[in-house]
């Protein structure tokens, strides 16, 4: 199974903190999230949202990412799904973010540049999910974004949350494929066990 880590810095720790990095791992369930720089409300219009989903559908298909669920809010998004080839993650995110930034900026009265990237070259967070519990939590978190924000009372009435694969069905398939990152301990779980 192919696996590679990337960080904009070769130093793994800085000031006692682990450096931000992307993981490129084959046969993996990923949770991915990003926010427009400075929390700028870049997706207020239906046109901006249409652009995001058009580009999302195009690039996830091109790079063979099977999305289980995604949600788009006014200034950020979350999605969760299966990636067979880890090396596809970088080009998927580069093309998704580049095309969305260009096309959505074309709809705004003033261009927002850079669109995604913040200090330290962070433009998205990717997490390789470790087990069904973490997967259920990420799925629920994504599903209930609009409810938490007070936009709707029922996630099914928010048109910008799309569910393609039932969570339990996806988990069953991920277990068959051994697609969870179970061999790497999750620090947060270890802390709880130590209490």
PDB file of C-alpha atoms in Angstrom:
ATOM      1  CA  UNK A   1       0.000   0.000   0.000  1.00  0.00           C
ATOM      2  CA  UNK A   2       1.456   3.354  -1.033  1.00  0.00           C
ATOM      3  CA  UNK A   3       1.774   6.032   1.632  1.00  0.00           C
ATOM      4  CA  UNK A   4       3.503   9.409   1.629  1.00  0.00           C
ATOM      5  CA  UNK A   5       3.432  12.511   3.849  1.00  0.00           C
ATOM      6  CA  UNK A   6       4.073  16.067   2.707  1.00  0.00           C
ATOM      7  CA  UNK A   7       4.651  19.297   4.606  1.00  0.00           C
ATOM      8  CA  UNK A   8       5.867  22.656   3.314  1.00  0.00           C
ATOM      9  CA  UNK A   9       8.625  22.368   5.942  1.00  0.00           C
ATOM     10  CA  UNK A  10      11.115  19.553   6.470  1.00  0.00           C
ATOM     11  CA  UNK A  11      10.960  20.118  10.241  1.00  0.00           C
ATOM     12  CA  UNK A  12       8.406  17.749  11.782  1.00  0.00           C
ATOM     13  CA  UNK A  13       7.895  19.686  15.047  1.00  0.00           C
ATOM     14  CA  UNK A  14       7.991  23.428  15.718  1.00  0.00           C
ATOM     15  CA  UNK A  15       7.641  24.977  19.163  1.00  0.00           C
ATOM     16  CA  UNK A  16       6.414  21.643  20.571  1.00  0.00           C
ATOM     17  CA  UNK A  17       3.672  21.279  17.939  1.00  0.00           C
ATOM     18  CA  UNK A  18       3.526  18.793  15.073  1.00  0.00           C
ATOM     19  CA  UNK A  19       3.805  20.517  11.692  1.00  0.00           C
ATOM     20  CA  UNK A  20       0.788  20.645   9.390  1.00  0.00           C
ATOM     21  CA  UNK A  21       1.068  17.956   6.706  1.00  0.00           C
ATOM     22  CA  UNK A  22      -0.923  16.165   4.032  1.00  0.00           C
ATOM     23  CA  UNK A  23      -1.035  12.376   3.855  1.00  0.00           C
ATOM     24  CA  UNK A  24      -1.302  10.538   0.542  1.00  0.00           C
ATOM     25  CA  UNK A  25      -2.391   6.980   1.297  1.00  0.00           C
ATOM     26  CA  UNK A  26      -3.933   4.406  -1.019  1.00  0.00           C
ATOM     27  CA  UNK A  27      -7.216   2.677  -0.182  1.00  0.00           C
ATOM     28  CA  UNK A  28      -8.283   5.179   2.471  1.00  0.00           C
ATOM     29  CA  UNK A  29     -11.362   6.895   3.874  1.00  0.00           C
ATOM     30  CA  UNK A  30     -10.662  10.634   3.952  1.00  0.00           C
ATOM     31  CA  UNK A  31     -12.349  13.522   5.741  1.00  0.00           C
ATOM     32  CA  UNK A  32     -11.468  16.799   4.023  1.00  0.00           C
ATOM     33  CA  UNK A  33     -12.356  20.342   4.969  1.00  0.00           C
ATOM     34  CA  UNK A  34     -11.394  23.833   3.917  1.00  0.00           C
ATOM     35  CA  UNK A  35     -12.377  27.387   4.661  1.00  0.00           C
ATOM     36  CA  UNK A  36     -12.098  30.438   2.437  1.00  0.00           C
ATOM     37  CA  UNK A  37      -9.237  32.649   3.674  1.00  0.00           C
ATOM     38  CA  UNK A  38     -10.255  34.854   6.615  1.00  0.00           C
ATOM     39  CA  UNK A  39     -13.702  33.231   6.698  1.00  0.00           C
ATOM     40  CA  UNK A  40     -14.763  35.381   3.751  1.00  0.00           C
ATOM     41  CA  UNK A  41     -18.343  34.635   2.606  1.00  0.00           C
ATOM     42  CA  UNK A  42     -17.499  33.587  -0.958  1.00  0.00           C
ATOM     43  CA  UNK A  43     -20.548  31.351  -1.565  1.00  0.00           C
ATOM     44  CA  UNK A  44     -23.579  33.562  -0.841  1.00  0.00           C
ATOM     45  CA  UNK A  45     -25.141  33.168  -4.283  1.00  0.00           C
ATOM     46  CA  UNK A  46     -26.699  30.132  -5.901  1.00  0.00           C
ATOM     47  CA  UNK A  47     -24.309  30.654  -8.828  1.00  0.00           C
ATOM     48  CA  UNK A  48     -21.241  30.383  -6.576  1.00  0.00           C
ATOM     49  CA  UNK A  49     -22.624  27.197  -5.028  1.00  0.00           C
ATOM     50  CA  UNK A  50     -23.378  25.735  -8.470  1.00  0.00           C
ATOM     51  CA  UNK A  51     -19.786  26.431  -9.497  1.00  0.00           C
ATOM     52  CA  UNK A  52     -18.443  24.651  -6.427  1.00  0.00           C
ATOM     53  CA  UNK A  53     -20.564  21.524  -6.961  1.00  0.00           C
ATOM     54  CA  UNK A  54     -19.916  21.432 -10.707  1.00  0.00           C
ATOM     55  CA  UNK A  55     -16.152  21.493 -10.140  1.00  0.00           C
ATOM     56  CA  UNK A  56     -16.426  19.115  -7.158  1.00  0.00           C
ATOM     57  CA  UNK A  57     -18.316  16.530  -9.224  1.00  0.00           C
ATOM     58  CA  UNK A  58     -15.932  16.905 -12.156  1.00  0.00           C
ATOM     59  CA  UNK A  59     -12.686  16.531 -10.185  1.00  0.00           C
ATOM     60  CA  UNK A  60     -13.835  13.834  -7.772  1.00  0.00           C
ATOM     61  CA  UNK A  61     -14.835  11.751 -10.791  1.00  0.00           C
ATOM     62  CA  UNK A  62     -11.587  12.517 -12.637  1.00  0.00           C
ATOM     63  CA  UNK A  63      -9.423  11.560  -9.652  1.00  0.00           C
ATOM     64  CA  UNK A  64     -11.593   8.597  -8.554  1.00  0.00           C
ATOM     65  CA  UNK A  65     -12.638   9.965  -5.184  1.00  0.00           C
ATOM     66  CA  UNK A  66     -15.950   8.349  -4.139  1.00  0.00           C
ATOM     67  CA  UNK A  67     -17.731  10.976  -2.086  1.00  0.00           C
ATOM     68  CA  UNK A  68     -20.107   9.663   0.555  1.00  0.00           C
ATOM     69  CA  UNK A  69     -21.250  13.079   1.739  1.00  0.00           C
ATOM     70  CA  UNK A  70     -20.382  16.729   1.194  1.00  0.00           C
ATOM     71  CA  UNK A  71     -21.726  20.012   2.476  1.00  0.00           C
ATOM     72  CA  UNK A  72     -21.051  23.562   1.357  1.00  0.00           C
ATOM     73  CA  UNK A  73     -21.610  26.485   3.675  1.00  0.00           C
ATOM     74  CA  UNK A  74     -21.185  30.184   2.891  1.00  0.00           C
ATOM     75  CA  UNK A  75     -17.428  30.156   3.564  1.00  0.00           C
ATOM     76  CA  UNK A  76     -16.306  26.550   4.016  1.00  0.00           C
ATOM     77  CA  UNK A  77     -16.992  22.953   3.059  1.00  0.00           C
ATOM     78  CA  UNK A  78     -16.549  19.406   4.351  1.00  0.00           C
ATOM     79  CA  UNK A  79     -16.566  16.103   2.520  1.00  0.00           C
ATOM     80  CA  UNK A  80     -15.934  12.470   3.346  1.00  0.00           C
ATOM     81  CA  UNK A  81     -15.322   9.492   1.110  1.00  0.00           C
ATOM     82  CA  UNK A  82     -13.045   6.828  -0.298  1.00  0.00           C
ATOM     83  CA  UNK A  83      -9.845   7.351  -2.296  1.00  0.00           C
ATOM     84  CA  UNK A  84      -8.255   4.338  -3.974  1.00  0.00           C
ATOM     85  CA  UNK A  85      -5.032   6.065  -5.102  1.00  0.00           C
ATOM     86  CA  UNK A  86      -3.544   8.379  -2.482  1.00  0.00           C
ATOM     87  CA  UNK A  87      -1.396  10.266  -4.988  1.00  0.00           C
ATOM     88  CA  UNK A  88      -4.638  11.552  -6.569  1.00  0.00           C
ATOM     89  CA  UNK A  89      -5.404  13.665  -3.507  1.00  0.00           C
ATOM     90  CA  UNK A  90      -2.929  16.445  -4.342  1.00  0.00           C
ATOM     91  CA  UNK A  91      -4.068  16.985  -7.957  1.00  0.00           C
ATOM     92  CA  UNK A  92      -7.729  16.653  -6.930  1.00  0.00           C
ATOM     93  CA  UNK A  93      -7.407  19.404  -4.342  1.00  0.00           C
ATOM     94  CA  UNK A  94      -5.165  21.600  -6.487  1.00  0.00           C
ATOM     95  CA  UNK A  95      -7.585  21.513  -9.427  1.00  0.00           C
ATOM     96  CA  UNK A  96     -10.728  21.794  -7.300  1.00  0.00           C
ATOM     97  CA  UNK A  97      -9.409  24.771  -5.361  1.00  0.00           C
ATOM     98  CA  UNK A  98      -7.858  26.483  -8.378  1.00  0.00           C
ATOM     99  CA  UNK A  99     -10.931  26.249 -10.564  1.00  0.00           C
ATOM    100  CA  UNK A 100     -13.384  27.168  -7.788  1.00  0.00           C
ATOM    101  CA  UNK A 101     -11.252  30.162  -6.772  1.00  0.00           C
ATOM    102  CA  UNK A 102     -11.062  31.483 -10.333  1.00  0.00           C
ATOM    103  CA  UNK A 103     -14.704  30.914 -11.259  1.00  0.00           C
ATOM    104  CA  UNK A 104     -16.217  32.075  -7.963  1.00  0.00           C
ATOM    105  CA  UNK A 105     -13.989  35.178  -7.962  1.00  0.00           C
ATOM    106  CA  UNK A 106     -15.490  35.976 -11.378  1.00  0.00           C
ATOM    107  CA  UNK A 107     -18.908  36.239  -9.668  1.00  0.00           C
ATOM    108  CA  UNK A 108     -17.760  38.509  -6.811  1.00  0.00           C
ATOM    109  CA  UNK A 109     -17.729  42.313  -6.920  1.00  0.00           C
ATOM    110  CA  UNK A 110     -14.107  42.291  -5.642  1.00  0.00           C
ATOM    111  CA  UNK A 111     -11.670  39.425  -6.137  1.00  0.00           C
ATOM    112  CA  UNK A 112     -10.621  37.626  -2.941  1.00  0.00           C
ATOM    113  CA  UNK A 113      -6.957  36.666  -3.304  1.00  0.00           C
ATOM    114  CA  UNK A 114      -5.573  34.362  -2.158  1.00  0.00           C
ATOM    115  CA  UNK A 115      -8.894  32.560  -2.046  1.00  0.00           C
ATOM    116  CA  UNK A 116      -8.109  29.527   0.150  1.00  0.00           C
ATOM    117  CA  UNK A 117      -4.492  29.626   1.292  1.00  0.00           C
ATOM    118  CA  UNK A 118      -3.606  30.901   4.755  1.00  0.00           C
ATOM    119  CA  UNK A 119      -0.312  31.303   6.613  1.00  0.00           C
ATOM    120  CA  UNK A 120       1.936  28.269   6.370  1.00  0.00           C
ATOM    121  CA  UNK A 121       0.489  27.341   2.951  1.00  0.00           C
ATOM    122  CA  UNK A 122      -2.554  25.716   4.543  1.00  0.00           C
ATOM    123  CA  UNK A 123      -5.445  25.540   2.140  1.00  0.00           C
ATOM    124  CA  UNK A 124      -7.219  22.375   3.266  1.00  0.00           C
ATOM    125  CA  UNK A 125      -7.138  19.752   5.990  1.00  0.00           C
ATOM    126  CA  UNK A 126      -7.186  16.061   5.110  1.00  0.00           C
ATOM    127  CA  UNK A 127      -7.616  13.338   7.672  1.00  0.00           C
ATOM    128  CA  UNK A 128      -7.265   9.607   7.059  1.00  0.00           C
ATOM    129  CA  UNK A 129     -10.012   8.100   9.222  1.00  0.00           C
ATOM    130  CA  UNK A 130      -8.913   5.410  11.643  1.00  0.00           C
ATOM    131  CA  UNK A 131     -12.049   3.456  12.504  1.00  0.00           C
ATOM    132  CA  UNK A 132     -15.852   3.302  12.233  1.00  0.00           C
ATOM    133  CA  UNK A 133     -16.343   5.543  15.286  1.00  0.00           C
ATOM    134  CA  UNK A 134     -14.277   8.361  13.817  1.00  0.00           C
ATOM    135  CA  UNK A 135     -16.031   7.846  10.469  1.00  0.00           C
ATOM    136  CA  UNK A 136     -19.514   8.065  11.998  1.00  0.00           C
ATOM    137  CA  UNK A 137     -18.539  11.254  13.831  1.00  0.00           C
ATOM    138  CA  UNK A 138     -17.129  12.892  10.684  1.00  0.00           C
ATOM    139  CA  UNK A 139     -20.197  11.848   8.673  1.00  0.00           C
ATOM    140  CA  UNK A 140     -22.599  13.235  11.281  1.00  0.00           C
ATOM    141  CA  UNK A 141     -20.569  16.428  11.640  1.00  0.00           C
ATOM    142  CA  UNK A 142     -20.739  16.995   7.879  1.00  0.00           C
ATOM    143  CA  UNK A 143     -24.433  16.105   7.673  1.00  0.00           C
ATOM    144  CA  UNK A 144     -25.468  18.500  10.447  1.00  0.00           C
ATOM    145  CA  UNK A 145     -23.476  21.599   9.459  1.00  0.00           C
ATOM    146  CA  UNK A 146     -26.516  23.624   8.388  1.00  0.00           C
ATOM    147  CA  UNK A 147     -28.483  22.499  11.465  1.00  0.00           C
ATOM    148  CA  UNK A 148     -25.641  23.579  13.768  1.00  0.00           C
ATOM    149  CA  UNK A 149     -25.465  26.934  11.994  1.00  0.00           C
ATOM    150  CA  UNK A 150     -29.192  27.479  12.584  1.00  0.00           C
ATOM    151  CA  UNK A 151     -29.986  27.622   8.862  1.00  0.00           C
ATOM    152  CA  UNK A 152     -32.386  24.651   8.929  1.00  0.00           C
ATOM    153  CA  UNK A 153     -33.891  22.350  11.539  1.00  0.00           C
ATOM    154  CA  UNK A 154     -33.601  19.219   9.415  1.00  0.00           C
ATOM    155  CA  UNK A 155     -30.474  18.506   7.366  1.00  0.00           C
ATOM    156  CA  UNK A 156     -32.627  17.062   4.577  1.00  0.00           C
ATOM    157  CA  UNK A 157     -34.027  20.524   3.835  1.00  0.00           C
ATOM    158  CA  UNK A 158     -30.597  22.079   3.225  1.00  0.00           C
ATOM    159  CA  UNK A 159     -29.934  21.685  -0.525  1.00  0.00           C
ATOM    160  CA  UNK A 160     -26.161  22.049  -0.214  1.00  0.00           C
ATOM    161  CA  UNK A 161     -25.647  18.904   1.840  1.00  0.00           C
ATOM    162  CA  UNK A 162     -25.533  15.913  -0.468  1.00  0.00           C
ATOM    163  CA  UNK A 163     -25.454  12.310   0.721  1.00  0.00           C
ATOM    164  CA  UNK A 164     -24.455   9.665  -1.830  1.00  0.00           C
ATOM    165  CA  UNK A 165     -23.588   6.677   0.384  1.00  0.00           C
ATOM    166  CA  UNK A 166     -25.328   5.671   3.595  1.00  0.00           C
ATOM    167  CA  UNK A 167     -22.828   5.880   6.461  1.00  0.00           C
ATOM    168  CA  UNK A 168     -23.271   2.300   7.696  1.00  0.00           C
ATOM    169  CA  UNK A 169     -23.109   0.900   4.178  1.00  0.00           C
ATOM    170  CA  UNK A 170     -19.926   2.882   3.539  1.00  0.00           C
ATOM    171  CA  UNK A 171     -18.355   1.688   6.786  1.00  0.00           C
ATOM    172  CA  UNK A 172     -19.156  -1.941   5.970  1.00  0.00           C
ATOM    173  CA  UNK A 173     -17.449  -1.569   2.594  1.00  0.00           C
ATOM    174  CA  UNK A 174     -14.468   0.271   4.144  1.00  0.00           C
ATOM    175  CA  UNK A 175     -14.003  -2.586   6.605  1.00  0.00           C
ATOM    176  CA  UNK A 176     -14.065  -5.117   3.741  1.00  0.00           C
ATOM    177  CA  UNK A 177     -11.419  -3.083   1.900  1.00  0.00           C
ATOM    178  CA  UNK A 178      -9.367  -2.487   5.073  1.00  0.00           C
ATOM    179  CA  UNK A 179      -9.573   1.232   4.217  1.00  0.00           C
ATOM    180  CA  UNK A 180      -9.259   2.631   7.742  1.00  0.00           C
ATOM    181  CA  UNK A 181      -5.886   3.825   9.049  1.00  0.00           C
ATOM    182  CA  UNK A 182      -6.019   1.482  12.038  1.00  0.00           C
ATOM    183  CA  UNK A 183      -2.281   0.909  12.238  1.00  0.00           C
ATOM    184  CA  UNK A 184      -1.622   4.525  13.311  1.00  0.00           C
ATOM    185  CA  UNK A 185      -2.763   5.311  16.869  1.00  0.00           C
ATOM    186  CA  UNK A 186      -5.032   8.323  17.330  1.00  0.00           C
ATOM    187  CA  UNK A 187      -3.593  10.544  20.059  1.00  0.00           C
ATOM    188  CA  UNK A 188      -7.020  11.796  21.183  1.00  0.00           C
ATOM    189  CA  UNK A 189      -8.199   8.200  21.774  1.00  0.00           C
ATOM    190  CA  UNK A 190      -5.005   7.416  23.712  1.00  0.00           C
ATOM    191  CA  UNK A 191      -5.590  10.411  26.007  1.00  0.00           C
ATOM    192  CA  UNK A 192      -9.124   9.244  26.789  1.00  0.00           C
ATOM    193  CA  UNK A 193      -7.949   5.726  27.584  1.00  0.00           C
ATOM    194  CA  UNK A 194      -5.328   7.126  29.976  1.00  0.00           C
ATOM    195  CA  UNK A 195      -7.956   8.994  32.059  1.00  0.00           C
TER     196      UNK A 195
END
